[in-house]
């Protein structure tokens, strides 16, 4: 059974508040997304396996833990998930990176797929799936359906802001995955945008407003 972790760290909350501010420009927005991703990645990677290795300090020889490495894939949901990759890679620079291209149809708000490329050995890997926004949940559910068809079972979804509706839908559709959420907001508006939210995450990251 998967678990849901709602961040309670003041640094995460503070930085999300700055993200929400409509006067926050593209450069600062990108930096904040990267920083929050790093802070959330720190939580999400708590169970990374380590192995004992010998190390010689200036004082003595000792046996200490080191990451075993490998078996980790970061798979952003395009476009906005791309903004979270650099923060996560700063923590685990050797991770493989896949891509899932999804966009929401402006009328139906349902996601459609336009590009998908995952690492070959993904069935053996833990997949970290970042996307800043979990609104209706359609995109995350679709992405996880796709990753599971490739045989992968260990998936951690990371989002900065979730609507309660999307969070519930994701938990119901994929009860086996772990979900990390920066903040759960009030809900969705008539255009399925998160309220209060931060607007269109992709547009704010890439300056396409
Ligand atoms: C946004 C966001 C999620 C999706 C969330 O992407 O980054 O992928 O919407 O909405 P949902 O939970 O209702 O599916 P969008 O479709 O705007 O594409 P973009 O990242 O290319 O801007
Ligand atoms: N996608 C976004 O970028 N923002 C929302 O509020 C909902 C979907």
mmCIF file of C-alpha atoms and ligand atoms in Angstrom:
data_model
loop_
_atom_site.group_PDB
_atom_site.id
_atom_site.type_symbol
_atom_site.label_atom_id
_atom_site.label_comp_id
_atom_site.label_asym_id
_atom_site.label_seq_id
_atom_site.Cartn_x
_atom_site.Cartn_y
_atom_site.Cartn_z
ATOM 1 C CA UNK A 1 0.000 0.000 0.000
ATOM 2 C CA UNK A 2 1.321 3.437 -0.911
ATOM 3 C CA UNK A 3 1.416 6.424 1.407
ATOM 4 C CA UNK A 4 0.700 10.119 0.939
ATOM 5 C CA UNK A 5 3.116 12.609 2.479
ATOM 6 C CA UNK A 6 1.975 16.220 2.780
ATOM 7 C CA UNK A 7 4.969 18.479 3.376
ATOM 8 C CA UNK A 8 4.880 20.505 6.581
ATOM 9 C CA UNK A 9 8.307 22.114 6.398
ATOM 10 C CA UNK A 10 8.165 25.926 6.634
ATOM 11 C CA UNK A 11 10.787 26.287 3.892
ATOM 12 C CA UNK A 12 8.538 24.402 1.467
ATOM 13 C CA UNK A 13 5.457 26.394 2.478
ATOM 14 C CA UNK A 14 7.336 29.721 2.227
ATOM 15 C CA UNK A 15 8.688 28.963 -1.233
ATOM 16 C CA UNK A 16 5.269 27.787 -2.472
ATOM 17 C CA UNK A 17 3.788 31.103 -1.291
ATOM 18 C CA UNK A 18 6.411 32.949 -3.358
ATOM 19 C CA UNK A 19 5.516 30.767 -6.361
ATOM 20 C CA UNK A 20 1.846 31.693 -6.051
ATOM 21 C CA UNK A 21 2.545 35.428 -6.210
ATOM 22 C CA UNK A 22 1.558 36.638 -9.662
ATOM 23 C CA UNK A 23 4.416 39.153 -9.618
ATOM 24 C CA UNK A 24 7.035 36.377 -9.319
ATOM 25 C CA UNK A 25 8.816 36.388 -12.690
ATOM 26 C CA UNK A 26 10.030 33.455 -14.775
ATOM 27 C CA UNK A 27 13.625 33.400 -13.504
ATOM 28 C CA UNK A 28 12.647 33.407 -9.826
ATOM 29 C CA UNK A 29 9.801 30.976 -10.478
ATOM 30 C CA UNK A 30 12.201 28.450 -12.031
ATOM 31 C CA UNK A 31 14.655 28.778 -9.178
ATOM 32 C CA UNK A 32 11.898 28.269 -6.606
ATOM 33 C CA UNK A 33 10.552 25.181 -8.393
ATOM 34 C CA UNK A 34 14.079 23.761 -8.427
ATOM 35 C CA UNK A 35 14.613 24.495 -4.722
ATOM 36 C CA UNK A 36 11.271 23.052 -3.611
ATOM 37 C CA UNK A 37 11.896 19.960 -5.735
ATOM 38 C CA UNK A 38 15.194 19.461 -3.959
ATOM 39 C CA UNK A 39 13.575 19.800 -0.540
ATOM 40 C CA UNK A 40 10.788 17.390 -1.481
ATOM 41 C CA UNK A 41 13.244 15.024 -3.153
ATOM 42 C CA UNK A 42 15.142 14.825 0.135
ATOM 43 C CA UNK A 43 11.959 13.423 1.723
ATOM 44 C CA UNK A 44 11.039 11.179 -1.195
ATOM 45 C CA UNK A 45 14.495 9.591 -1.332
ATOM 46 C CA UNK A 46 14.625 8.643 2.326
ATOM 47 C CA UNK A 47 14.527 4.938 1.539
ATOM 48 C CA UNK A 48 17.397 4.915 -0.983
ATOM 49 C CA UNK A 49 19.403 1.759 -0.372
ATOM 50 C CA UNK A 50 22.934 2.056 0.993
ATOM 51 C CA UNK A 51 25.748 -0.433 1.446
ATOM 52 C CA UNK A 52 28.663 -0.418 3.871
ATOM 53 C CA UNK A 53 31.964 0.676 2.336
ATOM 54 C CA UNK A 54 35.445 1.098 3.766
ATOM 55 C CA UNK A 55 36.708 4.661 4.016
ATOM 56 C CA UNK A 56 39.965 5.958 5.461
ATOM 57 C CA UNK A 57 39.564 9.227 7.322
ATOM 58 C CA UNK A 58 42.597 11.274 8.440
ATOM 59 C CA UNK A 59 42.051 9.559 11.810
ATOM 60 C CA UNK A 60 41.279 5.917 11.060
ATOM 61 C CA UNK A 61 39.770 3.377 8.720
ATOM 62 C CA UNK A 62 36.024 2.872 9.108
ATOM 63 C CA UNK A 63 33.004 1.252 7.427
ATOM 64 C CA UNK A 64 30.232 3.700 6.509
ATOM 65 C CA UNK A 65 27.091 3.763 4.313
ATOM 66 C CA UNK A 66 27.201 4.754 0.629
ATOM 67 C CA UNK A 67 24.341 4.783 -1.887
ATOM 68 C CA UNK A 68 24.283 1.573 -3.891
ATOM 69 C CA UNK A 69 23.540 3.670 -6.997
ATOM 70 C CA UNK A 70 21.545 2.899 -10.120
ATOM 71 C CA UNK A 71 17.952 1.758 -10.395
ATOM 72 C CA UNK A 72 16.499 5.236 -10.121
ATOM 73 C CA UNK A 73 14.652 7.038 -12.904
ATOM 74 C CA UNK A 74 13.291 10.575 -12.868
ATOM 75 C CA UNK A 75 10.383 10.802 -15.301
ATOM 76 C CA UNK A 76 8.891 14.319 -15.507
ATOM 77 C CA UNK A 77 5.437 14.845 -16.977
ATOM 78 C CA UNK A 78 6.027 17.426 -19.748
ATOM 79 C CA UNK A 79 6.147 20.289 -19.838
ATOM 80 C CA UNK A 80 5.931 21.597 -16.307
ATOM 81 C CA UNK A 81 7.511 18.528 -14.672
ATOM 82 C CA UNK A 82 10.746 19.434 -16.486
ATOM 83 C CA UNK A 83 11.158 22.351 -14.100
ATOM 84 C CA UNK A 84 11.546 19.912 -11.204
ATOM 85 C CA UNK A 85 14.219 17.704 -12.783
ATOM 86 C CA UNK A 86 17.324 19.798 -12.053
ATOM 87 C CA UNK A 87 16.521 19.963 -8.322
ATOM 88 C CA UNK A 88 16.078 16.193 -8.162
ATOM 89 C CA UNK A 89 19.185 15.480 -10.259
ATOM 90 C CA UNK A 90 21.208 17.681 -7.924
ATOM 91 C CA UNK A 91 20.469 15.038 -5.256
ATOM 92 C CA UNK A 92 20.948 11.940 -7.422
ATOM 93 C CA UNK A 93 23.093 12.958 -10.423
ATOM 94 C CA UNK A 94 23.385 9.384 -11.709
ATOM 95 C CA UNK A 95 19.631 8.828 -12.058
ATOM 96 C CA UNK A 96 18.320 8.041 -15.522
ATOM 97 C CA UNK A 97 15.785 10.482 -16.994
ATOM 98 C CA UNK A 98 12.680 9.524 -18.997
ATOM 99 C CA UNK A 99 9.924 11.796 -20.348
ATOM 100 C CA UNK A 100 6.164 11.563 -20.567
ATOM 101 C CA UNK A 101 4.577 14.219 -22.772
ATOM 102 C CA UNK A 102 1.000 14.960 -21.770
ATOM 103 C CA UNK A 103 -1.156 18.027 -22.210
ATOM 104 C CA UNK A 104 -4.683 18.746 -21.074
ATOM 105 C CA UNK A 105 -7.265 19.351 -23.751
ATOM 106 C CA UNK A 106 -8.549 22.884 -23.113
ATOM 107 C CA UNK A 107 -12.202 21.850 -23.565
ATOM 108 C CA UNK A 108 -12.425 18.456 -21.903
ATOM 109 C CA UNK A 109 -9.514 18.951 -19.442
ATOM 110 C CA UNK A 110 -8.557 15.339 -20.221
ATOM 111 C CA UNK A 111 -4.872 14.587 -20.904
ATOM 112 C CA UNK A 112 -3.577 13.479 -24.284
ATOM 113 C CA UNK A 113 -0.182 11.911 -24.870
ATOM 114 C CA UNK A 114 2.299 13.301 -27.418
ATOM 115 C CA UNK A 115 5.667 11.798 -26.426
ATOM 116 C CA UNK A 116 6.908 9.036 -24.148
ATOM 117 C CA UNK A 117 10.410 7.702 -23.675
ATOM 118 C CA UNK A 118 11.440 5.717 -20.616
ATOM 119 C CA UNK A 119 14.770 4.100 -19.696
ATOM 120 C CA UNK A 120 14.943 0.537 -21.068
ATOM 121 C CA UNK A 121 15.364 -1.111 -17.659
ATOM 122 C CA UNK A 122 12.483 0.824 -16.099
ATOM 123 C CA UNK A 123 10.739 -2.333 -14.884
ATOM 124 C CA UNK A 124 13.578 -2.773 -12.335
ATOM 125 C CA UNK A 125 13.731 0.860 -11.322
ATOM 126 C CA UNK A 126 12.148 3.168 -8.812
ATOM 127 C CA UNK A 127 10.468 5.942 -10.804
ATOM 128 C CA UNK A 128 10.277 9.460 -9.387
ATOM 129 C CA UNK A 129 7.454 11.166 -11.291
ATOM 130 C CA UNK A 130 7.463 14.957 -10.853
ATOM 131 C CA UNK A 131 4.728 17.350 -11.995
ATOM 132 C CA UNK A 132 4.133 20.641 -10.145
ATOM 133 C CA UNK A 133 0.314 20.463 -10.374
ATOM 134 C CA UNK A 134 -2.160 17.706 -9.492
ATOM 135 C CA UNK A 135 -5.510 19.213 -10.533
ATOM 136 C CA UNK A 136 -8.156 16.674 -11.670
ATOM 137 C CA UNK A 137 -5.508 13.953 -11.413
ATOM 138 C CA UNK A 138 -6.042 12.903 -15.045
ATOM 139 C CA UNK A 139 -2.441 13.540 -16.149
ATOM 140 C CA UNK A 140 -0.803 11.789 -13.196
ATOM 141 C CA UNK A 141 -3.152 8.793 -13.464
ATOM 142 C CA UNK A 142 -2.481 8.496 -17.206
ATOM 143 C CA UNK A 143 1.300 8.760 -16.712
ATOM 144 C CA UNK A 144 1.286 6.083 -14.021
ATOM 145 C CA UNK A 145 -0.932 3.795 -16.137
ATOM 146 C CA UNK A 146 1.702 4.115 -18.873
ATOM 147 C CA UNK A 147 4.684 3.489 -16.576
ATOM 148 C CA UNK A 148 2.975 0.401 -15.153
ATOM 149 C CA UNK A 149 2.469 -1.028 -18.662
ATOM 150 C CA UNK A 150 6.293 -1.083 -18.857
ATOM 151 C CA UNK A 151 6.399 -3.352 -15.793
ATOM 152 C CA UNK A 152 7.462 -0.728 -13.246
ATOM 153 C CA UNK A 153 5.813 -1.046 -9.860
ATOM 154 C CA UNK A 154 7.762 1.288 -7.562
ATOM 155 C CA UNK A 155 6.561 4.802 -8.311
ATOM 156 C CA UNK A 156 6.761 8.013 -6.283
ATOM 157 C CA UNK A 157 4.710 10.942 -7.551
ATOM 158 C CA UNK A 158 5.858 14.427 -6.495
ATOM 159 C CA UNK A 159 3.756 17.564 -6.904
ATOM 160 C CA UNK A 160 4.074 21.042 -5.477
ATOM 161 C CA UNK A 161 0.330 21.761 -5.264
ATOM 162 C CA UNK A 162 -2.626 19.345 -5.292
ATOM 163 C CA UNK A 163 -6.373 19.864 -5.403
ATOM 164 C CA UNK A 164 -8.209 17.551 -2.974
ATOM 165 C CA UNK A 165 -10.210 16.141 -5.919
ATOM 166 C CA UNK A 166 -7.064 15.183 -7.844
ATOM 167 C CA UNK A 167 -5.356 13.742 -4.803
ATOM 168 C CA UNK A 168 -8.356 11.550 -4.031
ATOM 169 C CA UNK A 169 -8.647 10.401 -7.652
ATOM 170 C CA UNK A 170 -4.953 9.505 -7.788
ATOM 171 C CA UNK A 171 -5.057 7.630 -4.477
ATOM 172 C CA UNK A 172 -8.074 5.682 -5.712
ATOM 173 C CA UNK A 173 -6.646 4.874 -9.170
ATOM 174 C CA UNK A 174 -3.170 3.936 -7.909
ATOM 175 C CA UNK A 175 -3.356 3.043 -4.196
ATOM 176 C CA UNK A 176 0.051 1.332 -4.375
ATOM 177 C CA UNK A 177 2.173 4.421 -5.141
ATOM 178 C CA UNK A 178 3.706 6.962 -2.770
ATOM 179 C CA UNK A 179 2.572 10.568 -3.215
ATOM 180 C CA UNK A 180 4.514 13.629 -2.010
ATOM 181 C CA UNK A 181 2.584 16.900 -1.957
ATOM 182 C CA UNK A 182 3.924 20.379 -1.171
ATOM 183 C CA UNK A 183 0.464 21.738 -0.319
ATOM 184 C CA UNK A 184 -3.152 20.634 -0.651
ATOM 185 C CA UNK A 185 -5.174 23.633 -1.877
ATOM 186 C CA UNK A 186 -8.903 24.438 -1.672
ATOM 187 C CA UNK A 187 -10.171 22.892 -4.899
ATOM 188 C CA UNK A 188 -10.730 23.396 -8.617
ATOM 189 C CA UNK A 189 -12.440 26.210 -10.485
ATOM 190 C CA UNK A 190 -14.769 25.826 -13.511
ATOM 191 C CA UNK A 191 -11.711 25.509 -15.797
ATOM 192 C CA UNK A 192 -10.215 22.770 -13.619
ATOM 193 C CA UNK A 193 -7.481 25.126 -12.400
ATOM 194 C CA UNK A 194 -6.350 24.799 -8.804
ATOM 195 C CA UNK A 195 -7.627 27.486 -6.386
ATOM 196 C CA UNK A 196 -5.754 29.429 -5.083
ATOM 197 C CA UNK A 197 -2.987 27.579 -6.967
ATOM 198 C CA UNK A 198 -0.358 29.442 -8.940
ATOM 199 C CA UNK A 199 -1.912 29.588 -12.399
ATOM 200 C CA UNK A 200 -0.489 27.600 -15.307
ATOM 201 C CA UNK A 201 2.732 26.029 -14.057
ATOM 202 C CA UNK A 202 4.144 25.307 -17.550
ATOM 203 C CA UNK A 203 3.539 28.848 -18.739
ATOM 204 C CA UNK A 204 5.111 30.326 -15.627
ATOM 205 C CA UNK A 205 8.197 28.079 -15.812
ATOM 206 C CA UNK A 206 8.791 28.626 -19.512
ATOM 207 C CA UNK A 207 7.568 32.218 -19.801
ATOM 208 C CA UNK A 208 4.855 31.371 -22.354
ATOM 209 C CA UNK A 209 2.128 33.398 -20.669
HETATM 210 C C1 LIG B 1 -0.600 20.797 -16.232
HETATM 211 C C2 LIG B 1 0.235 20.227 -15.102
HETATM 212 C C3 LIG B 1 -0.216 18.791 -15.079
HETATM 213 C C4 LIG B 1 -1.670 18.897 -15.437
HETATM 214 C C5 LIG B 1 -2.496 18.778 -14.194
HETATM 215 O O1 LIG B 1 -0.051 20.479 -17.457
HETATM 216 O O2 LIG B 1 1.610 20.402 -15.275
HETATM 217 O O3 LIG B 1 0.478 17.963 -15.985
HETATM 218 O O4 LIG B 1 -1.861 20.179 -16.035
HETATM 219 O O5 LIG B 1 -3.832 18.746 -14.493
HETATM 220 P P1 LIG B 1 -4.730 17.445 -14.261
HETATM 221 O O6 LIG B 1 -4.393 16.923 -12.912
HETATM 222 O O7 LIG B 1 -6.129 17.991 -14.357
HETATM 223 O O8 LIG B 1 -4.431 16.463 -15.362
HETATM 224 P P2 LIG B 1 -0.660 21.036 -18.827
HETATM 225 O O9 LIG B 1 -1.634 20.049 -19.373
HETATM 226 O O10 LIG B 1 -1.128 22.432 -18.613
HETATM 227 O O11 LIG B 1 0.579 20.984 -19.795
HETATM 228 P P3 LIG B 1 1.961 21.788 -19.755
HETATM 229 O O12 LIG B 1 2.762 21.258 -18.576
HETATM 230 O O13 LIG B 1 2.567 21.415 -21.052
HETATM 231 O O14 LIG B 1 1.681 23.259 -19.624
HETATM 232 N N1 LIG B 2 -2.407 22.886 -14.609
HETATM 233 C C1 LIG B 2 -1.776 23.988 -14.141
HETATM 234 O O1 LIG B 2 -0.677 24.324 -14.598
HETATM 235 N N2 LIG B 2 -2.368 24.680 -13.155
HETATM 236 C C2 LIG B 2 -3.533 24.307 -12.623
HETATM 237 O O2 LIG B 2 -4.018 24.988 -11.707
HETATM 238 C C3 LIG B 2 -4.184 23.173 -13.136
HETATM 239 C C4 LIG B 2 -3.602 22.468 -14.130
#
